[in-house]
PDB file of C-alpha atoms in Angstrom:
ATOM      1  CA  MET A   1     -42.288 -47.773 -19.787  1.00 69.00           C
ATOM      2  CA  ASN A   2     -45.766 -46.286 -19.341  1.00 87.00           C
ATOM      3  CA  ALA A   3     -47.477 -44.875 -22.408  1.00 94.00           C
ATOM      4  CA  TYR A   4     -49.786 -41.849 -22.368  1.00 95.00           C
ATOM      5  CA  LYS A   5     -53.183 -42.509 -23.982  1.00 96.00           C
ATOM      6  CA  THR A   6     -54.132 -39.474 -26.081  1.00 95.00           C
ATOM      7  CA  ASN A   7     -57.697 -38.620 -26.976  1.00 93.00           C
ATOM      8  CA  LYS A   8     -56.528 -37.529 -30.442  1.00 93.00           C
ATOM      9  CA  LYS A   9     -56.534 -39.572 -33.634  1.00 94.00           C
ATOM     10  CA  LYS A  10     -53.807 -39.707 -36.255  1.00 95.00           C
ATOM     11  CA  ILE A  11     -54.123 -37.100 -38.987  1.00 95.00           C
ATOM     12  CA  SER A  12     -55.911 -38.862 -41.808  1.00 94.00           C
ATOM     13  CA  GLY A  13     -54.783 -38.683 -45.395  1.00 93.00           C
ATOM     14  CA  SER A  14     -52.878 -40.664 -47.972  1.00 91.00           C
ATOM     15  CA  SER A  15     -50.668 -37.980 -49.490  1.00 94.00           C
ATOM     16  CA  TYR A  16     -47.949 -35.906 -47.855  1.00 95.00           C
ATOM     17  CA  LYS A  17     -49.511 -32.691 -49.141  1.00 95.00           C
ATOM     18  CA  GLU A  18     -52.840 -33.498 -47.485  1.00 96.00           C
ATOM     19  CA  VAL A  19     -51.348 -34.483 -44.105  1.00 96.00           C
ATOM     20  CA  ASN A  20     -48.869 -31.594 -44.127  1.00 95.00           C
ATOM     21  CA  LYS A  21     -51.711 -29.116 -44.657  1.00 96.00           C
ATOM     22  CA  ALA A  22     -53.577 -30.469 -41.612  1.00 96.00           C
ATOM     23  CA  ALA A  23     -50.401 -30.471 -39.466  1.00 96.00           C
ATOM     24  CA  GLU A  24     -49.544 -26.915 -40.517  1.00 95.00           C
ATOM     25  CA  ARG A  25     -53.062 -25.826 -39.526  1.00 96.00           C
ATOM     26  CA  ILE A  26     -52.439 -27.196 -36.007  1.00 95.00           C
ATOM     27  CA  PHE A  27     -48.962 -25.617 -35.925  1.00 96.00           C
ATOM     28  CA  LYS A  28     -50.360 -22.253 -37.032  1.00 96.00           C
ATOM     29  CA  ILE A  29     -52.618 -22.175 -33.938  1.00 95.00           C
ATOM     30  CA  ILE A  30     -49.607 -22.888 -31.697  1.00 95.00           C
ATOM     31  CA  LYS A  31     -47.459 -20.349 -33.554  1.00 95.00           C
ATOM     32  CA  SER A  32     -50.093 -17.603 -33.261  1.00 95.00           C
ATOM     33  CA  ARG A  33     -49.837 -17.646 -29.464  1.00 94.00           C
ATOM     34  CA  THR A  34     -46.360 -16.087 -29.458  1.00 92.00           C
ATOM     35  CA  LYS A  35     -44.438 -13.477 -31.420  1.00 93.00           C
ATOM     36  CA  ARG A  36     -41.188 -15.382 -31.051  1.00 94.00           C
ATOM     37  CA  THR A  37     -40.199 -19.040 -31.361  1.00 95.00           C
ATOM     38  CA  PRO A  38     -43.239 -21.380 -31.297  1.00 96.00           C
ATOM     39  CA  TYR A  39     -43.483 -23.600 -28.225  1.00 97.00           C
ATOM     40  CA  ILE A  40     -45.854 -25.647 -26.100  1.00 96.00           C
ATOM     41  CA  ARG A  41     -45.711 -26.158 -22.359  1.00 97.00           C
ATOM     42  CA  SER A  42     -45.197 -29.601 -20.865  1.00 97.00           C
ATOM     43  CA  LYS A  43     -46.766 -30.971 -17.685  1.00 96.00           C
ATOM     44  CA  TYR A  44     -43.939 -33.492 -17.250  1.00 96.00           C
ATOM     45  CA  PHE A  45     -41.312 -30.736 -17.269  1.00 96.00           C
ATOM     46  CA  LYS A  46     -43.397 -28.639 -14.819  1.00 95.00           C
ATOM     47  CA  GLY A  47     -44.680 -26.182 -17.402  1.00 95.00           C
ATOM     48  CA  GLN A  48     -41.368 -25.567 -19.159  1.00 96.00           C
ATOM     49  CA  LYS A  49     -41.396 -24.674 -22.851  1.00 97.00           C
ATOM     50  CA  ILE A  50     -40.745 -27.249 -25.563  1.00 97.00           C
ATOM     51  CA  PHE A  51     -39.685 -25.430 -28.746  1.00 97.00           C
ATOM     52  CA  LEU A  52     -40.889 -26.765 -32.109  1.00 95.00           C
ATOM     53  CA  ASN A  53     -38.579 -25.261 -34.776  1.00 92.00           C
ATOM     54  CA  ILE A  54     -35.974 -28.037 -34.842  1.00 93.00           C
ATOM     55  CA  PHE A  55     -38.676 -30.616 -35.588  1.00 95.00           C
ATOM     56  CA  TRP A  56     -39.612 -28.968 -38.885  1.00 93.00           C
ATOM     57  CA  ARG A  57     -35.957 -28.789 -40.013  1.00 93.00           C
ATOM     58  CA  HIS A  58     -35.439 -32.425 -38.970  1.00 92.00           C
ATOM     59  CA  LEU A  59     -38.550 -33.457 -40.893  1.00 93.00           C
ATOM     60  CA  LEU A  60     -37.275 -31.899 -44.117  1.00 93.00           C
ATOM     61  CA  ASP A  61     -34.154 -34.106 -43.923  1.00 94.00           C
ATOM     62  CA  LYS A  62     -36.340 -37.209 -44.350  1.00 93.00           C
ATOM     63  CA  ARG A  63     -37.762 -38.733 -47.519  1.00 95.00           C
ATOM     64  CA  GLU A  64     -41.359 -37.823 -48.361  1.00 93.00           C
ATOM     65  CA  ASN A  65     -42.910 -41.175 -47.376  1.00 93.00           C
ATOM     66  CA  ASP A  66     -41.106 -41.037 -44.001  1.00 95.00           C
ATOM     67  CA  ARG A  67     -42.297 -37.442 -43.502  1.00 95.00           C
ATOM     68  CA  LEU A  68     -45.855 -38.577 -44.139  1.00 95.00           C
ATOM     69  CA  ARG A  69     -45.513 -41.457 -41.664  1.00 95.00           C
ATOM     70  CA  ARG A  70     -44.186 -39.138 -38.922  1.00 95.00           C
ATOM     71  CA  LEU A  71     -46.420 -36.131 -39.587  1.00 96.00           C
ATOM     72  CA  LYS A  72     -49.584 -38.199 -39.148  1.00 96.00           C
ATOM     73  CA  PHE A  73     -48.809 -38.266 -35.407  1.00 96.00           C
ATOM     74  CA  PHE A  74     -48.345 -34.479 -35.062  1.00 96.00           C
ATOM     75  CA  ASP A  75     -51.652 -33.783 -33.277  1.00 95.00           C
ATOM     76  CA  CYS A  76     -51.202 -36.800 -30.989  1.00 96.00           C
ATOM     77  CA  ALA A  77     -47.645 -35.718 -30.160  1.00 96.00           C
ATOM     78  CA  MET A  78     -48.739 -32.174 -29.216  1.00 96.00           C
ATOM     79  CA  ASP A  79     -51.354 -33.666 -26.868  1.00 96.00           C
ATOM     80  CA  LEU A  80     -48.786 -36.048 -25.365  1.00 96.00           C
ATOM     81  CA  ILE A  81     -46.222 -33.294 -24.740  1.00 96.00           C
ATOM     82  CA  ARG A  82     -48.804 -31.033 -23.105  1.00 96.00           C
ATOM     83  CA  ASN A  83     -50.419 -33.608 -20.843  1.00 96.00           C
ATOM     84  CA  THR A  84     -48.213 -36.598 -20.047  1.00 96.00           C
ATOM     85  CA  THR A  85     -46.807 -37.064 -16.561  1.00 94.00           C
ATOM     86  CA  TYR A  86     -45.275 -40.471 -17.308  1.00 95.00           C
ATOM     87  CA  GLU A  87     -41.518 -40.924 -16.977  1.00 94.00           C
ATOM     88  CA  PRO A  88     -39.729 -41.021 -20.377  1.00 96.00           C
ATOM     89  CA  THR A  89     -36.744 -43.130 -21.344  1.00 95.00           C
ATOM     90  CA  THR A  90     -33.816 -40.745 -20.882  1.00 96.00           C
ATOM     91  CA  LYS A  91     -30.281 -41.170 -22.198  1.00 96.00           C
ATOM     92  CA  GLU A  92     -27.310 -39.044 -23.150  1.00 95.00           C
ATOM     93  CA  ASN A  93     -27.073 -38.222 -26.855  1.00 91.00           C
ATOM     94  CA  PRO A  94     -24.308 -40.502 -28.224  1.00 91.00           C
ATOM     95  CA  ASN A  95     -23.474 -37.948 -30.954  1.00 90.00           C
ATOM     96  CA  LYS A  96     -23.295 -34.910 -28.666  1.00 92.00           C
ATOM     97  CA  ARG A  97     -22.416 -35.322 -24.973  1.00 92.00           C
ATOM     98  CA  SER A  98     -23.878 -31.921 -24.049  1.00 94.00           C
ATOM     99  CA  GLU A  99     -27.428 -33.135 -24.821  1.00 96.00           C
ATOM    100  CA  VAL A 100     -29.924 -35.498 -23.208  1.00 97.00           C
ATOM    101  CA  LEU A 101     -32.644 -37.274 -25.191  1.00 96.00           C
ATOM    102  CA  HIS A 102     -36.058 -37.962 -23.646  1.00 97.00           C
ATOM    103  CA  ARG A 103     -38.306 -40.492 -25.421  1.00 97.00           C
ATOM    104  CA  PHE A 104     -41.985 -40.517 -24.451  1.00 97.00           C
ATOM    105  CA  ALA A 105     -44.355 -43.314 -25.475  1.00 97.00           C
ATOM    106  CA  GLY A 106     -47.931 -42.625 -26.478  1.00 96.00           C
ATOM    107  CA  ILE A 107     -50.999 -44.446 -27.701  1.00 96.00           C
ATOM    108  CA  THR A 108     -53.485 -42.838 -30.101  1.00 95.00           C
ATOM    109  CA  SER A 109     -57.228 -43.164 -29.592  1.00 93.00           C
ATOM    110  CA  ASN A 110     -57.057 -45.937 -32.255  1.00 91.00           C
ATOM    111  CA  ASN A 111     -54.540 -47.849 -30.062  1.00 92.00           C
ATOM    112  CA  GLU A 112     -51.489 -47.208 -32.243  1.00 94.00           C
ATOM    113  CA  ILE A 113     -48.204 -46.823 -30.371  1.00 96.00           C
ATOM    114  CA  PHE A 114     -45.926 -43.896 -31.209  1.00 96.00           C
ATOM    115  CA  TYR A 115     -42.912 -42.148 -29.698  1.00 97.00           C
ATOM    116  CA  VAL A 116     -41.979 -38.509 -29.216  1.00 97.00           C
ATOM    117  CA  GLN A 117     -38.337 -37.537 -28.763  1.00 96.00           C
ATOM    118  CA  ILE A 118     -37.294 -34.324 -27.012  1.00 97.00           C
ATOM    119  CA  LYS A 119     -33.728 -33.015 -26.901  1.00 96.00           C
ATOM    120  CA  GLU A 120     -32.519 -31.132 -23.817  1.00 97.00           C
ATOM    121  CA  ASP A 121     -29.362 -29.039 -23.722  1.00 96.00           C
ATOM    122  CA  LYS A 122     -27.541 -29.778 -20.446  1.00 95.00           C
ATOM    123  CA  ALA A 123     -26.034 -26.314 -20.057  1.00 95.00           C
ATOM    124  CA  SER A 124     -29.021 -24.116 -20.842  1.00 95.00           C
ATOM    125  CA  GLY A 125     -31.882 -26.523 -20.073  1.00 94.00           C
ATOM    126  CA  ARG A 126     -33.559 -25.634 -23.390  1.00 96.00           C
ATOM    127  CA  LYS A 127     -35.836 -28.369 -24.676  1.00 97.00           C
ATOM    128  CA  ASP A 128     -36.658 -28.934 -28.350  1.00 97.00           C
ATOM    129  CA  LEU A 129     -39.010 -31.363 -30.054  1.00 97.00           C
ATOM    130  CA  LEU A 130     -36.787 -33.548 -32.212  1.00 95.00           C
ATOM    131  CA  SER A 131     -39.023 -36.171 -33.697  1.00 94.00           C
ATOM    132  CA  MET A 132     -42.143 -38.289 -33.535  1.00 95.00           C
ATOM    133  CA  PHE A 133     -42.579 -41.686 -35.120  1.00 95.00           C
ATOM    134  CA  PRO A 134     -44.728 -44.826 -34.995  1.00 94.00           C
ATOM    135  CA  GLU A 135     -43.559 -47.966 -33.207  1.00 89.00           C
ATOM    136  CA  ASN A 136     -42.536 -49.949 -36.283  1.00 81.00           C
TER     137      ASN A 136
END
């Protein structure tokens, strides 16, 4: 699998509060571009919208140290979704047959590998950002 090399660094910080504040600042810019559900457009999906609301709900299900670990890659993940043209690993969701999961690989400017997972509804074609996480 090819990995997209972002020109962004991980969000720095040692506490969840600090990293969350930086990630919310980035999200606020994205959110301000629309009156409805926040989204970003993806080159890989030919400019289709990737909605971001499910990610925030999914993040709140995790423990705080796991949230911190994932949220550090928020800026890198937004860059990857916007600009990658590399083929993701795609498989049917084992928990819900009506969904397909796309997993993109990325490398930060500090050469750390991370993954971004996008859920696609087969019937409607709607795509939602599910998660982002480091390699290990």
